[in-house]
Amino acid sequence: MGEDTDTRKINHSFLRDHSYVTEADVISTVEFNHTGELLATGDKGGRVVIFQREPESKNTPHSQGEYDVYSTFQSHEPEFDYLKSLEIEEKINKIKWLPQQNAAHSLLSTNDKTIKLWKITERDKRPEGYNLKDEEGKLKDLSTVTSLQVPVLKPMDLMVEVSPRRIFANGHTYHINSISVNSDCETYMSADDLRINLWHLAITDRSFNIVDIKPANMEDLTEVITASEFHPHHCNLFVYSSSKGSLRLCDMRAAALCDKHSKLFEEPEDPSNRSFFSEIISSVSDVKFSHSGRYMLTRDYLTVKVWDLNMEARPIETYQVHDYLRSKLCSLYESDCIFDKFECAWNGSDSVIMTGAYNNFFRMFDRNTKRDVTLEASRESSKPRAVLKPRRVCVGGKRRRDDISVDSLDFTKKILHTAWHPAENIIAIAATNNLYIFQDKVNSDMH
Amino acid sequence: MLSKGLKRKREEEEEKEEGLSVDSWWLDQSHPAVSQTPPAAASSSLFDLSVLKLHHSLRQSEPDLRHLVLVVNTLRRIQASMEPATALPPVPTPPTAPSVADSLLASSDAGLSASMASLLEDLNHIEDLNQVPEPQADEGPPGRSVGGVPANLGALDLLGPATGCLLDDGLEGLFEDIDTSMYDSELWVPASEGLKPGPENGLAKEQTPELDEAELDYLMDVLVGTQALERPPGPGR
C-alpha cells in the first residue's frame, strides 16, 4: 500500500438521484454478510437497502462482481411514545447479518429502541398448470376439464420478498448503540447506554440483562456503554467499551449478571497530552474483534488501537488517524464534532485496518508494513474505474501540490461508517447519503 | 448567562497566570498541554460553552446520555481548574479572572446541579414509570439475584442533591417523599390526602409488596398527567 496503489474500481451506487441531500437518505450503517455476497445499508429514514454482488461473467470482464440493488424495504417507522411524550427516531443504528442456514437470508436491524429480525427470500419460479384454476387464478368450470395434468414450476422474474419475522421491543430504556449475533447462532445481544441484554432469536417477549452500569443515583452517572460485540468463536465471551476509553471483556459463564469484567483493558493517560478534552477524545466509538478472535480494534477520536486479548495494560498498536486535529480540539468541541462516532474495520486477514475521517477521507493502516494511506470518497475526485489517489493533509511546512490544508477540511463530510468484505479487498464507504464500493483488482500479495 | 457566546480572543491567550502551584497540571503554563489550552480567562469561556451545551442537552426530550456525560465530566474538569483546590496553598491570582469564575460558579453551580439533578432524576422517573406495572422479583430478568430488590426500583433518588436519600424498600419507596411541587399542580385532586409526603402516612406500608391497585392507578394518572404538563412534546431531537 502507499503511493503505488493498486487499481481500484469504483462503483457508485446512489440511493437517491437527488441533487440535494435529504436528511432521511443519510446512511447510518453499512454491513457485509458473512460471504460478502450481500451488502446492507441502513439510513436515517428507517430504510434498509441490500446490494448483491453480481457473479463474475466472462462476457463483461470489466464488471466483475459489481454490487447492484437487490432489495429495499422500510425497516423502522418513526414512533411516538405517548407515555413519555417522546419521539423515537426511525434511524437504523445497526444492521447485523445472521449466518445463513438455509436458502433464505436473515438480518437484524435496530433503531434506538426496537430490534427486528428480517427474512429475505427469493422467488424465481412459479407453478403453472393447475387443474382447478386457470392462469389468472379463477376457478375453472369443471365441465371443461377433460384430463389431469401435473403442475410444473416455471421460471419467473426474480422476486425478492422481505418479511419481519421477529420484533424485539421494550427491552431498552436508553438508546441502543450496538447489536451482535453470537457464534452459537441462537442468541444475540443488544447494548444501550447503560445496559446490555441477551436475547434468544426465537423469543421476543423476554431478554436477559447481562450488564447494567446504571448507578444507584443517576447523578453519579459518569460513564456510558458505547459499543459491544460478541467474540467471533467463544460464545461465552463479549466485550463492551465505555465513554471513558476502557474495554471490558466479560465471560457469561462466570455470572448471570456480568457487571464484573473478566478483563479490563485500559491505557493510562499520556500526561504530555492531557487537556480538558482528554476524556472526550478517549471515548471509544467502536470496538471490533479480529476475525482470528485474538485481537480487538478500537476507535477513539484521534486514533485506532489494536489490543491483544492477553494484554490489558495497553494496546499493542496505536495508529494516528488525524493527529493534526489535536490542536483544534477546542473548536471541534464547540462545533460538537469532537463527539462524532467513527467506526473501524478489519480486512479479512486481519492485516489491514480501516477507519473514516473528515473531508470524506478514510484511512487504511497496514499492520505488517506499518504503511498507511489516506483516500477520498467523492464523486468529484474519482471517476468510475479510476485509480484512487492517495491524499495528504498538510499541517504547515512543505506543501505539495494536491495537499489539503487542515483549515480547509470540510468537517461536515464525515465518513463514520465503513465495512470490509470478509474475504476480498472490497470496501464499502458511506459518505453522508452516498455509498461507495471500492474493489482491489490487483491480486493482494501484500495483504 | 445562557445567551453568552464568548469567543476566545487571540489576545487573551497572551495573559499568563503567575505564581500558581504546579500541583494542578492544568494551571502550569510550562506544561505542553496547558500552553495550548486556554488560561483562566479563556477557561471561563470554555466553561460557559460547556454549560450552554449541558443545558442544551438537558433540554432535549430524551438527552443523548453519552454527550451529556462527557460534557458534564468536562465541565467538572474545567470547574475544578477554575477554583484552586483547597489542598493548594493560597496563591496570588489575577483579580479579574477569579471574580468572573466565582460569579459564574456561584450562579451556575447550584442551578447546574439542580437542573442536572432534576432532569437526571426524571430519567430515573421515566424508567421506573415503565417498570411500575410489572410485578417485582419473580419475573425480573433471571440474570439478577431474585432475592434482592431489582436495582432499578430499589435505589431511586427522587429528591434534589441536597436531601437525596436512597430508597430501598421497593414500590412503596417510589411514592414516599415525592417532590411536593407535583402537588402544587392544579391537576391534583385534593381528595387523596394519603398521597402527601411523609413517612408516617398510609403509603409507608411496611414490607407489603404492592400498593392498593386503585391507589396505584390513581398515582399513575397523576404522574403521567404531571409529566405531560411539565414536558410538552418537543419538536423531536
XYZ file of C-alpha atoms in Angstrom:
684
model
C 0.000 0.000 0.000
C 1.073 3.601 -0.098
C 1.949 5.544 -3.182
C 1.916 2.578 -5.527
C -1.727 1.777 -5.066
C -3.478 -0.986 -6.833
C -6.051 -0.435 -9.476
C -9.273 0.364 -7.824
C -12.575 0.058 -9.471
C -15.169 2.440 -8.275
C -18.787 1.632 -8.389
C -21.066 4.432 -7.408
C -24.351 3.227 -6.094
C -26.584 6.068 -5.119
C -29.618 5.576 -3.022
C -31.351 8.642 -4.319
C -30.881 10.536 -7.520
C -31.376 13.960 -5.996
C -29.061 16.872 -6.272
C -29.723 17.899 -2.707
C -29.127 15.852 0.393
C -32.291 14.840 2.160
C -31.760 14.046 5.793
C -33.618 10.761 5.524
C -31.126 9.470 3.000
C -28.109 9.820 5.227
C -26.621 6.354 5.569
C -26.308 5.327 9.179
C -24.855 1.823 8.927
C -23.161 -0.499 6.424
C -22.616 -4.235 6.788
C -21.474 -7.097 4.565
C -22.964 -10.516 5.171
C -20.736 -13.470 6.063
C -19.899 -14.398 2.487
C -19.683 -10.855 1.208
C -22.283 -11.601 -1.416
C -24.718 -9.168 0.155
C -24.191 -5.670 1.493
C -26.829 -3.990 3.618
C -27.141 -0.297 4.364
C -29.494 1.427 6.769
C -30.394 5.074 6.695
C -31.879 7.793 8.818
C -35.269 7.331 7.208
C -35.527 3.801 8.558
C -34.928 2.118 5.226
C -32.677 -0.818 4.511
C -31.166 -1.301 1.077
C -29.477 -4.583 0.260
C -26.976 -4.870 -2.572
C -25.988 -8.137 -4.150
C -22.754 -8.897 -5.890
C -23.225 -9.968 -9.452
C -21.407 -13.152 -10.322
C -18.355 -12.548 -12.469
C -19.036 -13.307 -16.084
C -16.673 -13.800 -18.976
C -18.830 -11.645 -21.212
C -18.274 -8.500 -19.227
C -14.865 -8.778 -17.609
C -14.894 -5.180 -16.515
C -17.957 -5.528 -14.398
C -16.769 -8.460 -12.399
C -18.564 -8.640 -9.189
C -20.365 -5.311 -9.163
C -22.925 -4.693 -6.494
C -26.467 -3.935 -7.591
C -29.578 -3.209 -5.622
C -31.182 -6.435 -4.522
C -33.929 -5.282 -2.220
C -35.209 -2.174 -0.479
C -37.600 -2.123 2.428
C -38.805 0.079 5.219
C -37.457 -1.438 8.400
C -38.468 1.040 11.061
C -41.012 3.817 11.197
C -40.946 6.851 13.459
C -42.846 6.155 16.638
C -44.279 8.285 19.322
C -44.049 7.120 22.900
C -47.151 8.639 24.431
C -46.249 7.765 27.987
C -43.059 9.749 27.911
C -44.033 12.226 25.210
C -41.036 11.250 23.164
C -40.488 10.676 19.527
C -38.492 7.567 18.698
C -36.341 8.027 15.638
C -36.608 5.549 12.825
C -32.917 5.849 12.051
C -31.263 2.451 11.670
C -28.378 2.374 14.101
C -27.014 -1.052 13.271
C -27.579 -3.999 10.973
C -26.138 -7.422 11.638
C -26.496 -10.432 9.379
C -27.255 -13.850 10.742
C -25.159 -16.709 9.396
C -27.053 -18.255 6.531
C -28.650 -21.538 7.482
C -30.906 -22.200 4.504
C -31.880 -20.618 1.225
C -33.139 -17.507 2.975
C -31.036 -14.671 4.347
C -31.767 -13.077 7.703
C -30.640 -9.894 9.291
C -31.238 -7.911 12.444
C -31.836 -4.195 12.181
C -32.264 -1.824 15.084
C -33.188 1.751 15.811
C -32.887 3.370 19.236
C -35.402 1.097 20.897
C -36.554 -1.852 18.805
C -34.700 -4.667 17.097
C -36.271 -6.522 14.185
C -35.399 -9.803 12.525
C -35.988 -9.753 8.781
C -36.099 -12.734 6.492
C -35.158 -12.248 2.866
C -36.296 -14.898 0.414
C -36.179 -15.242 -3.310
C -38.878 -16.405 -5.549
C -37.841 -17.201 -9.098
C -40.244 -19.957 -10.028
C -43.958 -20.219 -10.026
C -46.217 -23.167 -10.502
C -48.195 -23.359 -13.697
C -50.760 -25.798 -14.954
C -53.230 -26.094 -12.142
C -56.139 -28.339 -12.816
C -58.778 -26.397 -10.991
C -57.575 -22.839 -11.526
C -56.822 -21.023 -14.722
C -53.891 -18.731 -15.433
C -55.423 -15.829 -13.545
C -56.297 -17.964 -10.586
C -60.032 -18.142 -11.224
C -61.748 -21.407 -10.699
C -62.288 -23.369 -13.853
C -65.592 -24.696 -14.941
C -65.225 -28.360 -14.095
C -67.000 -29.482 -17.206
C -64.141 -28.123 -19.290
C -61.568 -30.235 -17.508
C -61.055 -33.345 -19.542
C -57.663 -34.504 -18.363
C -55.406 -34.129 -15.392
C -52.002 -32.546 -15.516
C -49.253 -32.178 -13.002
C -48.445 -28.522 -12.307
C -44.866 -27.635 -13.195
C -42.579 -24.950 -11.837
C -41.702 -22.434 -14.482
C -39.095 -19.734 -14.105
C -40.253 -16.206 -13.479
C -38.591 -12.872 -12.907
C -36.776 -12.859 -9.638
C -38.796 -11.506 -6.778
C -37.144 -10.739 -3.500
C -39.504 -10.874 -0.573
C -38.702 -9.429 2.805
C -40.774 -10.106 5.866
C -40.374 -9.201 9.523
C -40.071 -12.403 11.485
C -39.496 -11.117 14.985
C -39.841 -7.820 16.719
C -37.815 -7.439 19.897
C -39.366 -4.460 21.598
C -39.406 -2.918 25.049
C -36.040 -4.240 26.016
C -34.292 -0.916 26.343
C -34.922 2.261 28.232
C -31.903 4.004 26.749
C -30.683 4.257 23.184
C -29.428 1.078 21.555
C -25.927 1.569 20.136
C -24.936 -1.994 19.170
C -26.202 -5.430 18.390
C -24.083 -8.530 17.968
C -25.018 -12.050 16.956
C -23.452 -14.821 18.994
C -21.388 -17.539 17.360
C -23.926 -20.020 18.693
C -26.346 -18.577 16.110
C -29.126 -18.786 18.659
C -28.654 -15.685 20.742
C -27.663 -12.116 20.225
C -27.059 -9.123 22.424
C -28.172 -5.535 22.267
C -26.488 -2.731 24.152
C -27.761 0.690 25.116
C -26.023 3.456 27.072
C -26.309 1.683 30.386
C -27.357 -1.909 29.834
C -26.720 -4.946 27.705
C -29.411 -7.547 27.066
C -29.124 -11.074 25.790
C -31.918 -12.323 23.544
C -32.810 -15.632 22.028
C -33.540 -15.170 18.348
C -36.801 -17.053 18.653
C -38.117 -15.346 21.771
C -39.297 -11.775 21.665
C -41.069 -11.234 24.963
C -38.110 -11.819 27.198
C -34.475 -10.860 27.405
C -31.758 -11.377 29.976
C -29.941 -8.392 31.338
C -26.244 -9.258 31.376
C -24.631 -5.884 32.036
C -26.029 -2.988 33.995
C -23.882 0.033 34.753
C -26.655 2.304 35.796
C -25.640 3.871 39.096
C -27.970 3.804 42.069
C -28.159 7.537 41.831
C -28.343 8.903 38.305
C -26.439 11.959 39.421
C -23.446 9.696 39.872
C -23.517 8.766 36.213
C -20.069 9.358 34.763
C -19.668 6.618 32.201
C -21.818 5.022 29.499
C -21.522 1.977 27.271
C -20.554 2.960 23.747
C -20.229 -0.323 21.821
C -20.260 -4.066 22.354
C -19.553 -7.239 20.441
C -19.521 -10.991 20.914
C -16.298 -12.895 20.447
C -16.321 -14.492 16.981
C -15.593 -18.000 18.278
C -16.184 -18.189 22.022
C -19.891 -17.896 22.566
C -19.439 -17.021 26.239
C -17.200 -14.011 25.726
C -18.107 -10.492 24.782
C -16.546 -7.062 25.049
C -18.025 -3.656 25.691
C -16.409 -0.253 25.512
C -17.092 2.857 27.541
C -17.085 6.603 27.162
C -14.014 6.707 29.396
C -11.974 4.713 26.932
C -11.930 1.366 28.676
C -12.821 -2.061 27.360
C -14.311 -4.804 29.439
C -14.156 -8.416 28.397
C -16.870 -10.432 30.099
C -17.449 -14.139 30.471
C -21.076 -15.170 30.669
C -20.134 -18.414 32.353
C -18.781 -16.558 35.350
C -22.037 -14.988 36.467
C -25.513 -14.311 35.216
C -25.020 -10.591 35.593
C -21.695 -9.695 34.071
C -21.066 -6.498 35.971
C -17.697 -7.839 36.959
C -15.426 -7.980 33.981
C -13.008 -10.785 33.364
C -10.525 -8.377 31.886
C -10.282 -4.618 31.854
C -8.341 -3.041 29.017
C -7.319 0.498 29.690
C -4.410 2.610 28.595
C -3.128 5.072 31.170
C -3.500 8.693 30.117
C -0.461 10.205 28.473
C 0.472 13.100 30.777
C 2.035 15.097 27.965
C -1.206 15.060 26.008
C -3.567 15.923 28.786
C -6.212 18.554 28.247
C -9.757 19.340 29.242
C -10.823 17.158 26.369
C -8.774 14.101 27.266
C -11.777 12.121 28.316
C -13.890 13.003 25.324
C -11.210 12.020 22.857
C -10.524 8.799 24.698
C -14.166 7.722 24.446
C -14.270 4.557 22.356
C -16.732 4.870 19.487
C -16.363 1.367 18.050
C -14.877 -1.982 19.012
C -14.359 -4.928 16.676
C -12.841 -8.337 17.287
C -10.385 -9.502 14.675
C -11.502 -12.412 12.534
C -8.998 -14.561 14.369
C -10.515 -13.622 17.702
C -7.094 -12.860 19.079
C -7.244 -9.069 18.879
C -9.635 -6.183 19.304
C -9.706 -2.983 17.326
C -10.951 0.219 18.940
C -11.568 3.669 17.555
C -11.428 6.799 19.635
C -11.497 10.349 18.343
C -7.921 10.604 17.127
C -6.603 7.052 16.938
C -7.301 3.410 16.195
C -5.771 0.891 18.551
C -5.152 -2.813 18.330
C -5.392 -4.708 21.606
C -4.166 -8.198 22.326
C -6.696 -10.088 24.420
C -3.857 -11.298 26.558
C -2.599 -7.860 27.447
C -4.773 -5.489 29.404
C -2.269 -2.805 30.263
C -2.111 -1.081 26.885
C -2.787 -1.628 23.191
C -0.134 -3.379 21.165
C -0.501 -0.938 18.281
C -1.732 2.638 18.022
C -2.310 4.424 14.742
C -2.902 8.155 14.400
C -5.900 8.841 12.239
C -5.751 12.626 12.174
C -3.377 13.852 14.811
C -3.405 17.301 13.208
C -6.740 17.819 14.928
C -5.161 17.627 18.356
C -4.506 21.346 18.418
C -8.031 22.102 17.249
C -9.926 20.256 19.931
C -11.413 23.404 21.368
C -13.178 24.421 18.188
C -14.133 20.822 17.499
C -15.714 20.785 20.933
C -17.559 23.962 20.136
C -18.940 22.520 16.912
C -19.714 19.177 18.578
C -17.527 17.422 16.006
C -15.490 16.056 18.871
C -18.456 13.834 19.685
C -18.566 12.221 16.242
C -18.524 8.447 16.408
C -16.335 6.833 13.799
C -16.363 3.115 13.122
C -13.421 0.886 12.287
C -12.938 -2.329 10.350
C -10.532 -5.226 9.837
C -9.800 -6.759 6.472
C -10.375 -10.472 6.049
C -6.849 -11.481 7.042
C -6.622 -9.008 9.962
C -3.568 -7.430 8.391
C -5.109 -4.093 7.407
C -7.394 -1.832 9.397
C -9.564 0.948 8.111
C -11.448 3.868 9.532
C -13.103 7.059 8.334
C -12.236 10.693 8.931
C -13.347 14.154 7.780
C -13.456 15.705 4.324
C -14.684 12.341 3.012
C -11.274 10.894 3.745
C -10.771 7.410 5.018
C -7.578 5.834 6.253
C -6.035 2.398 5.980
C -3.183 1.044 8.054
C -1.158 -1.998 7.105
C -0.176 -3.667 10.345
C 2.700 -5.576 8.789
C 4.440 -2.939 6.729
C 3.329 -0.105 9.015
C 2.407 1.896 5.956
C -0.750 3.927 5.871
C -2.736 5.719 3.234
C -5.428 8.379 3.094
C -8.025 8.065 0.384
C -11.024 10.143 -0.547
C -14.531 9.040 -1.341
C -16.096 11.653 -3.535
C -17.631 11.887 -6.957
C -15.598 14.918 -7.887
C -12.238 13.382 -7.332
C -12.934 9.951 -8.739
C -14.281 8.649 -11.972
C -15.538 5.104 -12.396
C -12.713 2.617 -12.807
C -10.083 5.181 -11.936
C -7.297 4.619 -9.504
C -7.837 6.194 -6.132
C -5.207 8.753 -5.492
C -3.689 8.935 -2.035
C -4.397 12.216 -0.291
C -2.353 14.145 2.184
C -3.238 16.693 4.802
C -0.549 19.257 5.380
C -0.089 20.976 8.675
C 2.098 23.799 7.577
C 5.643 23.410 6.427
C 6.205 21.979 2.972
C 3.085 21.737 0.947
C 2.776 19.520 -2.076
C 0.527 20.349 -4.970
C -2.546 18.314 -4.090
C -2.277 18.579 -0.356
C -5.220 19.773 1.644
C -4.525 22.138 4.470
C -6.032 21.400 7.842
C -8.029 24.585 7.813
C -9.777 23.747 4.582
C -11.026 20.362 5.726
C -14.753 20.018 5.454
C -15.975 18.764 8.808
C -19.481 18.217 7.546
C -18.225 15.479 5.262
C -17.590 12.708 7.722
C -17.050 9.076 6.962
C -18.446 7.427 10.037
C -19.451 4.058 8.585
C -17.183 1.722 6.685
C -17.192 -2.019 6.042
C -14.740 -4.512 4.613
C -15.688 -7.618 2.664
C -14.988 -10.673 4.843
C -12.612 -12.278 2.356
C -11.724 -9.965 -0.502
C -10.379 -6.486 -0.851
C -13.692 -4.832 -1.352
C -14.715 -1.972 0.896
C -17.959 -0.089 1.350
C -17.737 3.535 2.406
C -20.736 5.607 3.453
C -20.240 9.292 2.775
C -23.331 11.066 4.085
C -26.002 9.902 1.653
C -23.709 8.237 -0.849
C -22.381 4.714 -0.810
C -19.034 3.987 -2.408
C -17.821 0.494 -3.093
C -14.164 0.128 -3.934
C -12.578 -3.021 -5.245
C -8.990 -4.001 -5.496
C -8.333 -5.566 -8.850
C -4.708 -6.498 -8.423
C -4.246 -9.665 -6.523
C -3.375 -8.872 -2.992
C 0.087 -10.289 -2.415
C 0.824 -7.644 0.104
C -2.148 -8.264 2.303
C -25.526 33.528 31.211
C -27.001 31.133 28.720
C -27.010 33.670 25.932
C -23.346 34.452 26.265
C -21.231 33.136 23.487
C -17.810 34.294 24.441
C -15.301 33.973 21.701
C -11.821 33.216 22.773
C -9.830 36.181 21.574
C -6.282 35.766 20.429
C -5.042 38.434 22.889
C -6.471 36.586 25.828
C -4.132 33.722 25.231
C -1.258 36.028 25.990
C -2.399 36.526 29.572
C -0.317 34.466 31.862
C -1.055 33.425 35.358
C 1.782 33.778 37.772
C 2.853 32.030 40.850
C 0.483 29.084 40.658
C 1.416 25.806 42.126
C 2.243 23.096 39.612
C 0.263 20.530 41.513
C -2.630 21.272 39.238
C -1.238 20.418 35.839
C -3.836 22.475 34.050
C -2.599 25.623 35.702
C 1.047 25.037 34.921
C 1.906 27.230 31.977
C 5.090 25.360 31.230
C 3.104 22.186 30.735
C 2.956 21.486 26.994
C -0.732 20.678 27.052
C -1.587 23.779 29.043
C 0.256 26.181 26.798
C -2.150 25.103 24.122
C -5.230 25.177 26.276
C -6.772 28.418 27.314
C -5.706 30.086 30.546
C -8.173 31.075 33.253
C -9.872 33.905 31.410
C -10.481 31.706 28.406
C -11.305 28.771 30.656
C -14.314 30.711 31.703
C -15.466 30.933 28.105
C -14.927 27.194 27.810
C -16.903 26.875 30.993
C -19.693 28.969 29.530
C -19.658 26.910 26.388
C -19.869 23.702 28.360
C -22.715 24.976 30.470
C -24.506 26.009 27.311
C -24.005 22.551 25.871
C -25.162 20.952 29.071
C -28.336 22.969 29.188
C -28.997 22.330 25.548
C -28.513 18.644 26.111
C -30.768 18.578 29.141
C -33.456 20.484 27.316
C -33.836 17.644 24.824
C -36.834 15.492 25.463
C -34.521 12.483 25.550
C -30.934 13.604 26.073
C -28.082 11.763 24.443
C -26.574 10.231 27.565
C -23.098 9.876 26.145
C -22.976 13.514 25.102
C -24.399 14.560 28.435
C -21.973 12.537 30.498
C -18.954 13.690 28.506
C -19.976 17.347 28.739
C -20.630 17.056 32.465
C -17.263 15.405 33.081
C -15.503 18.053 31.011
C -17.366 20.767 32.849
C -16.220 19.308 36.157
C -12.631 19.370 34.952
C -12.924 22.972 33.895
C -14.690 23.897 37.085
C -12.008 22.214 39.139
C -9.331 24.085 37.286
C -11.036 27.404 37.823
C -11.242 27.185 41.564
C -7.934 26.306 43.163
C -8.086 23.086 45.141
C -8.247 23.502 48.895
C -5.082 21.482 49.267
C -3.106 24.126 47.449
C -1.529 26.932 49.417
C -3.167 30.307 48.702
C -1.530 31.924 45.731
C -1.898 35.366 44.245
C -4.135 35.274 41.224
C -5.063 37.977 38.766
C -8.050 39.860 40.162
C -10.240 39.721 37.085
C -10.299 36.023 36.322
C -11.403 34.551 39.668
C -14.218 37.023 40.161
C -15.605 36.162 36.781
C -15.107 32.495 37.519
C -16.549 32.775 41.004
C -19.647 34.591 39.919
C -20.131 32.066 37.170
C -19.641 29.236 39.598
C -21.888 30.765 42.189
C -24.696 31.449 39.827
C -24.334 28.341 37.827
C -23.317 25.688 40.273
C -26.497 25.496 42.235
C -28.575 25.958 39.119
C -26.406 23.439 37.342
C -26.705 20.794 39.981
C -30.359 21.410 40.439
C -31.238 21.255 36.767
C -28.928 18.303 36.208
C -30.332 16.564 39.224
C -33.923 17.206 38.362
C -33.543 16.108 34.786
C -31.440 13.085 35.613
C -33.948 12.120 38.233
C -36.636 12.488 35.626
C -34.703 9.919 33.637
C -34.996 7.718 36.707
C -38.657 8.508 36.901
C -39.298 7.642 33.282
C -37.749 4.261 33.627
C -39.478 3.378 36.807
C -42.722 4.552 35.347
C -42.247 1.812 32.814
C -41.306 -0.699 35.440
C -44.107 0.035 37.870
C -46.847 -2.081 36.264
C -44.602 -5.133 36.186
C -44.587 -7.482 39.106
C -41.389 -7.495 41.035
C -38.738 -10.081 41.536
C -40.427 -13.178 40.166
C -40.364 -12.288 36.559
C -37.464 -9.956 36.708
C -34.548 -10.744 34.460
C -33.167 -14.060 35.584
C -29.740 -12.543 35.408
C -30.401 -10.745 38.656
C -30.421 -12.170 42.119
C -34.072 -12.684 42.773
C -33.789 -12.241 46.480
C -32.829 -8.627 46.350
C -34.907 -5.781 45.109
C -34.467 -5.031 41.414
C -31.911 -2.322 41.359
C -33.769 -0.024 39.067
C -36.601 0.319 41.531
C -34.668 -0.271 44.652
C -32.323 2.624 44.623
C -34.122 5.692 43.498
C -33.250 9.235 44.313
C -36.320 11.372 43.959
C -35.108 14.417 45.750
C -32.575 17.025 44.751
C -28.935 16.748 45.597
C -29.275 18.414 48.947
C -31.615 15.940 50.506
C -31.012 12.902 48.331
C -32.000 9.728 50.033
C -31.751 6.207 48.814
C -34.891 4.201 48.989
C -34.598 0.505 49.062
C -37.955 -0.812 50.004
C -39.419 -1.403 46.605
C -42.544 0.009 45.211
C -43.680 1.993 48.200
C -40.318 3.676 48.197
C -41.199 5.053 44.811
C -44.019 7.074 46.249
C -42.508 8.175 49.512
C -41.166 11.674 49.775
C -42.463 12.795 46.448
C -41.383 16.229 45.323
C -44.104 18.486 46.657
C -44.128 20.650 43.547
C -46.175 17.919 41.940
C -48.962 18.589 44.404
C -48.909 22.267 43.735
C -50.054 21.457 40.234
C -53.671 22.367 39.525
C -54.344 18.924 38.174
C -54.029 17.379 41.565
C -57.294 16.483 43.246
C -57.098 17.155 46.981
C -59.305 14.174 47.820
C -56.471 11.705 48.324
C -54.735 13.163 51.289
C -52.913 9.947 51.785
C -50.612 10.959 48.992
C -48.997 13.745 50.918
C -45.374 13.097 51.610
C -44.316 11.913 54.977
C -43.142 8.603 56.233
C -45.900 8.222 58.752
C -48.735 8.059 56.275
C -50.534 5.067 54.898
C -48.221 4.787 51.949
C -45.367 3.579 54.018
C -46.735 0.109 54.309
C -44.124 -1.996 55.800
C -42.841 -4.711 53.534
C -46.121 -5.186 51.647
C -45.046 -5.778 48.139
C -47.813 -3.806 46.387
C -49.925 -0.769 46.900
C -53.650 -0.935 46.674
C -54.394 -1.217 42.971
C -56.768 1.706 42.919
C -54.224 3.925 44.609
C -51.604 2.722 42.202
C -53.760 3.551 39.217
C -54.519 6.959 40.633
C -50.883 7.706 41.260
C -50.032 6.595 37.757
C -52.559 9.048 36.394
C -51.157 11.844 38.480
C -47.615 11.105 37.427
C -48.486 10.758 33.782
C -50.674 13.821 33.886
C -47.974 15.845 35.570
C -45.372 14.572 33.198
C -47.410 15.750 30.254
C -47.778 19.119 31.864
C -44.093 19.635 32.606
C -42.751 18.354 29.379
C -44.904 19.017 26.322
C -43.960 17.019 23.226
C -40.974 18.758 21.751
C -40.102 19.042 18.085
C -38.064 15.878 18.308
C -34.305 15.534 18.534
